[in-house]
mmCIF file of C-alpha atoms and ligand atoms in Angstrom:
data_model
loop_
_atom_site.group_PDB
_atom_site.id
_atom_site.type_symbol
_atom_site.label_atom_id
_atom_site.label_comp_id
_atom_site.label_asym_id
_atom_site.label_seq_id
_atom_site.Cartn_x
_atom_site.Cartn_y
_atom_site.Cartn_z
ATOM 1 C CA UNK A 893 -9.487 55.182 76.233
ATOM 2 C CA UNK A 894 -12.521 52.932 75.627
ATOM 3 C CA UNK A 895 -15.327 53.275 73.179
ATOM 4 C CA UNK A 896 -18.302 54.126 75.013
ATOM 5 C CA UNK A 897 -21.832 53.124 74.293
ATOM 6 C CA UNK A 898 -25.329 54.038 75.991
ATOM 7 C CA UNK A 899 -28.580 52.396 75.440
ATOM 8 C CA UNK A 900 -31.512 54.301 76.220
ATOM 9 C CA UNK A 901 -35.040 53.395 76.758
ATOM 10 C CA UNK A 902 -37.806 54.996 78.855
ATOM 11 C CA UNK A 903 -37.740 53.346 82.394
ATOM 12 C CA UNK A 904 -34.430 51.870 82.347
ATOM 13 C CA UNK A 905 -35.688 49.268 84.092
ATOM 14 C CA UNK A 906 -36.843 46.658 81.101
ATOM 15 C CA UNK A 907 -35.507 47.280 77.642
ATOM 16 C CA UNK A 908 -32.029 49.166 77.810
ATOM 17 C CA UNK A 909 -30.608 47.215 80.968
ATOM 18 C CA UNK A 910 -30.820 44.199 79.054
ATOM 19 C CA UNK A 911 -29.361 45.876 75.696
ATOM 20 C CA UNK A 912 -26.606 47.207 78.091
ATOM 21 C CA UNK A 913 -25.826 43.241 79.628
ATOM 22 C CA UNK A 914 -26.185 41.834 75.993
ATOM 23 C CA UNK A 915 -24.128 44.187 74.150
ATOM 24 C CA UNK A 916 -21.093 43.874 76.799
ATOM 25 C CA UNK A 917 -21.373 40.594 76.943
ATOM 26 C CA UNK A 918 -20.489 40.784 72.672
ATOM 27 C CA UNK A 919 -17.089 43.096 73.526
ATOM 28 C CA UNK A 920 -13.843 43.201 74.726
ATOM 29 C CA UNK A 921 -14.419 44.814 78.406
ATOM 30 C CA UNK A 922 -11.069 46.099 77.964
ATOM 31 C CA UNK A 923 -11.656 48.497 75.072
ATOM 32 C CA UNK A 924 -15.953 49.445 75.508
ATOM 33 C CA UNK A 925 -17.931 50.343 78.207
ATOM 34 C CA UNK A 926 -21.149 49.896 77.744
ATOM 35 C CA UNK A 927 -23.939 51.647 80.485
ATOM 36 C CA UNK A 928 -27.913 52.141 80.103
ATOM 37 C CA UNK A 929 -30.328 54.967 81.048
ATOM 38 C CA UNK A 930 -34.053 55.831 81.022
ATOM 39 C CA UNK A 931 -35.532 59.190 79.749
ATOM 40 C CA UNK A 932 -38.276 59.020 82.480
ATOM 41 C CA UNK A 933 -37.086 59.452 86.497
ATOM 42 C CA UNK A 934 -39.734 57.371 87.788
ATOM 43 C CA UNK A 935 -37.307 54.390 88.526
ATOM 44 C CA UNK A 936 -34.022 56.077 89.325
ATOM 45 C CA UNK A 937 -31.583 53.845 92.049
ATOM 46 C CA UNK A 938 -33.661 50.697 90.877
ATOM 47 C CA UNK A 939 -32.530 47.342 89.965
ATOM 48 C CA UNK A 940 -33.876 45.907 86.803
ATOM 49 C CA UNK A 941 -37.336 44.286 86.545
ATOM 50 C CA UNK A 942 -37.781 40.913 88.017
ATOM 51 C CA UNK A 943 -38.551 40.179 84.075
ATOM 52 C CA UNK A 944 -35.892 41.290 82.692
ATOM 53 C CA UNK A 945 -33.012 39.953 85.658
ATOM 54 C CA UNK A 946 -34.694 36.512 84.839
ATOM 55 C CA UNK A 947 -34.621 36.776 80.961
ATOM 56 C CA UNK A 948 -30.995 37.533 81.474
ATOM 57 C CA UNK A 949 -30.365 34.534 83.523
ATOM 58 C CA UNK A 950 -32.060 32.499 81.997
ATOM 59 C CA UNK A 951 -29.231 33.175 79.136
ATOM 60 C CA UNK A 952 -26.652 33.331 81.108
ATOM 61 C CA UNK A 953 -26.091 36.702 81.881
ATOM 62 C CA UNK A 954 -26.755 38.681 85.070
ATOM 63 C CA UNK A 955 -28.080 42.283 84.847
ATOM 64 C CA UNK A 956 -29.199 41.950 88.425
ATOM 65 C CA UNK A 957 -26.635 44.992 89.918
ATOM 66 C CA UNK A 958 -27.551 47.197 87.102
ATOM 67 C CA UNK A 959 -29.187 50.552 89.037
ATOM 68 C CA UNK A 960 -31.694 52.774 86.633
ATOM 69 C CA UNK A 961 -30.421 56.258 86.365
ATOM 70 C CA UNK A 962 -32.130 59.047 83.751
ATOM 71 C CA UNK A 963 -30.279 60.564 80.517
ATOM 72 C CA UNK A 964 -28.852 63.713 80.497
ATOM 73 C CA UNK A 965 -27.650 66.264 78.753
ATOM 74 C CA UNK A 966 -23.920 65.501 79.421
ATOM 75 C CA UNK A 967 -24.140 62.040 77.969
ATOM 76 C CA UNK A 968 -23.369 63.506 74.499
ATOM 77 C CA UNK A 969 -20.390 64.176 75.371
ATOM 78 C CA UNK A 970 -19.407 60.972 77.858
ATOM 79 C CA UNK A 971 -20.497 58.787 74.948
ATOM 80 C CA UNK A 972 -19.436 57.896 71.413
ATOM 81 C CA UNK A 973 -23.025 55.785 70.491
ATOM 82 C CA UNK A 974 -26.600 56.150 72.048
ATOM 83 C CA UNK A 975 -28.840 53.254 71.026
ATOM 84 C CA UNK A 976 -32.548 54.340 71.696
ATOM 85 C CA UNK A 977 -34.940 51.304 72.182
ATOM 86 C CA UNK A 978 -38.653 53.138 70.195
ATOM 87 C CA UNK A 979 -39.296 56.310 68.295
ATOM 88 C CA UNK A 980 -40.371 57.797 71.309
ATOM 89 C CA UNK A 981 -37.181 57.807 73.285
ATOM 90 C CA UNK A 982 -35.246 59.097 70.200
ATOM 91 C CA UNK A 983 -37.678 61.959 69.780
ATOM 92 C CA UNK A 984 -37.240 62.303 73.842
ATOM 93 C CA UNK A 985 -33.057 62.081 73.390
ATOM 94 C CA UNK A 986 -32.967 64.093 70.248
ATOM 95 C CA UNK A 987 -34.948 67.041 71.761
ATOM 96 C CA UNK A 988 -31.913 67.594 74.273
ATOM 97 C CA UNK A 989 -29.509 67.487 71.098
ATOM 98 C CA UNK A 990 -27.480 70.893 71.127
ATOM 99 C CA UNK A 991 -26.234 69.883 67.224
ATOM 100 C CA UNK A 992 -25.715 67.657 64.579
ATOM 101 C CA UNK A 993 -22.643 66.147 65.654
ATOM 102 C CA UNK A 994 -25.044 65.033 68.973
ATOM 103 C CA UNK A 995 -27.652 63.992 66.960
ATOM 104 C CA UNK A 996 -25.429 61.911 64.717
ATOM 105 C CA UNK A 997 -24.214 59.878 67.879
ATOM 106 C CA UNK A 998 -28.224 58.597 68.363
ATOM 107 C CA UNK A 999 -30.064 55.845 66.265
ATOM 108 C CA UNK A 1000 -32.765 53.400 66.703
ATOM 109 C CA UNK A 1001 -30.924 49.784 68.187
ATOM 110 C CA UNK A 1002 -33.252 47.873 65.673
ATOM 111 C CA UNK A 1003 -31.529 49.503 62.857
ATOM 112 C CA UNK A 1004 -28.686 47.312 62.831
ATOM 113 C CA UNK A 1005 -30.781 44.469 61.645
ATOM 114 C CA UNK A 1006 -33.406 46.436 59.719
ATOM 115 C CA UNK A 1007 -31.657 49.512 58.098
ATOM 116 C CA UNK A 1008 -33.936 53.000 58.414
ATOM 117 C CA UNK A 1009 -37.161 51.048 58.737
ATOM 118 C CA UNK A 1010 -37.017 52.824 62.251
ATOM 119 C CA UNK A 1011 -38.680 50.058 64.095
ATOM 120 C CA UNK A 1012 -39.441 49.475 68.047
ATOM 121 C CA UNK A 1013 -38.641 47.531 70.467
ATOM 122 C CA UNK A 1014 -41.593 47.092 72.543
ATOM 123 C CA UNK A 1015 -42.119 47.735 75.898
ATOM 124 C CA UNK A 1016 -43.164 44.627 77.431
ATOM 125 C CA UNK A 1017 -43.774 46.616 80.841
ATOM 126 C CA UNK A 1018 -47.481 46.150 80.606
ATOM 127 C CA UNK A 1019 -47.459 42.970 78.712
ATOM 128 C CA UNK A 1020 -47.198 39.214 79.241
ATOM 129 C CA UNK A 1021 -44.784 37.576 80.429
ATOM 130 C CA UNK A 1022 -43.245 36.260 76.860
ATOM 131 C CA UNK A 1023 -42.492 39.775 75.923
ATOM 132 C CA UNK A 1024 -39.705 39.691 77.550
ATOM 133 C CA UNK A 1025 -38.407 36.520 75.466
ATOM 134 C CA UNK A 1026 -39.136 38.330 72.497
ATOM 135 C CA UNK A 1027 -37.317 42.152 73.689
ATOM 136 C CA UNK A 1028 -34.443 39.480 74.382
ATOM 137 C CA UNK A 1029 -33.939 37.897 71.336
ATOM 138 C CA UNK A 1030 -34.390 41.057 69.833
ATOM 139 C CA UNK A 1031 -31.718 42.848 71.397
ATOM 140 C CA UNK A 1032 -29.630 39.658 71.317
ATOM 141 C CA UNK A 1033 -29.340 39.606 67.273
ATOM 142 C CA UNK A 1034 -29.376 43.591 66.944
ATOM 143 C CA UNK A 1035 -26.433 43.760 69.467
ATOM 144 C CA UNK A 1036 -24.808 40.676 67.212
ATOM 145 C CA UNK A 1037 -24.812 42.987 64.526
ATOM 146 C CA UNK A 1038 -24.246 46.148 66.767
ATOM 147 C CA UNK A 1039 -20.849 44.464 68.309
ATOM 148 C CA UNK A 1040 -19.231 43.268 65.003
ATOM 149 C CA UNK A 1041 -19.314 46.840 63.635
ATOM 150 C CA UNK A 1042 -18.133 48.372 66.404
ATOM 151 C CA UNK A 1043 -15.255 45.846 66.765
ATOM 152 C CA UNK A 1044 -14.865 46.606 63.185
ATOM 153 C CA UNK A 1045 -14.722 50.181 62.933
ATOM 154 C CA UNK A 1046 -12.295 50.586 66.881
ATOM 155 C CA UNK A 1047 -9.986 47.806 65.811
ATOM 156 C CA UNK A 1048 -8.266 45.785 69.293
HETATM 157 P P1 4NP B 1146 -38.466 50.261 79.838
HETATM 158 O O1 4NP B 1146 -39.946 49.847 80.303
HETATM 159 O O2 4NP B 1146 -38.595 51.630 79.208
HETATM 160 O O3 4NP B 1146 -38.114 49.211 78.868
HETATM 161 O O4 4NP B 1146 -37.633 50.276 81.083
HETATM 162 C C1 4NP B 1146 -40.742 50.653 81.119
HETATM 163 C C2 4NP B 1146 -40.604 50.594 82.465
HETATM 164 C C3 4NP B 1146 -41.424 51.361 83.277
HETATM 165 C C4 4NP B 1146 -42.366 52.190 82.719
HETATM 166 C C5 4NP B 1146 -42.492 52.261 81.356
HETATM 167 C C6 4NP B 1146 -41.679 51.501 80.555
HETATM 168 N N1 4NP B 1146 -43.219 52.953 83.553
HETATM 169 O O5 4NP B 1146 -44.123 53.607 83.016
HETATM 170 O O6 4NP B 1146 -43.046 52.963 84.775
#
């Protein structure tokens, strides 16, 4: 049995594949499985954005075999965490939320390094090139802090 965590953003093409190759990259393989999804369907089957696959290289990590795929309903119960990348996508997860117990299992990635401040990660979809730098070491420090607790709390 592993833990198993999802990070969610809107395209699953920018923001969450990179949470998903960061945070994996912070945990034994052997006891977490960590996968990514988009709220939207505009980008299902897709690799990541060029952007993003070279972000990831660039520190070492590749992301490029990742495919997009859209949340559902039945990832409440495949998963033990959801990390949502903005407000909007935890509005857009929550809404599908049959209780609290579902609910409980979804917070904000940023968070972990600024407790129920409830702040974004942008979307650099639209944006210049160095967004990208900054969604990366974003998700690089919150995924620090995300992986230590969870290695904490599901002891190997
Ligand atoms: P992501 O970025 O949610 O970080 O994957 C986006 C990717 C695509 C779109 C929006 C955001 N889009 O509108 O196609």
């Amino acid at each position: 049995m592993t833990t198993k965590v999802l990070m969610v953003c809107l395209g699953n093409i920018c923001r969450s594949p990179l949470a998903e190759g960061i945070l994996a990259s912070k945990l034994p393989q052997n006891k977490f499985t960590v996968d990514s999804a988009g709220t939207g369907n505009w980008h299902i089957g897709k690799k990541p954005d060029e952007r993003s696959i070279a972000v990831a290289q660039k520190n070492g990590l590749d992301i490029s075999i990742q495919k997009a795929r859209q949340f559902s309903k039945t990832d409440f119960d495949n998963y033990d965490y959801i990390f949502v990348m903005d407000n909007t996508n935890y509005y857009d997860v929550i809404s599908l939320a049959e209780n609290e117990s579902q609910k409980n299992k979804v917070d904000l990635i940023l968070n972990a390094l600024f407790p129920n401040e409830n702040v974004d990660v942008p979307d650099p979809y639209y944006g210049l090139a160095n967004g990208f730098d900054n969604v990366y070491q974003m998700l690089d420090e919150a995924c620090t802090v995300v992986a230590s607790k969870l290695i904490e709390k599901h002891p190997y």
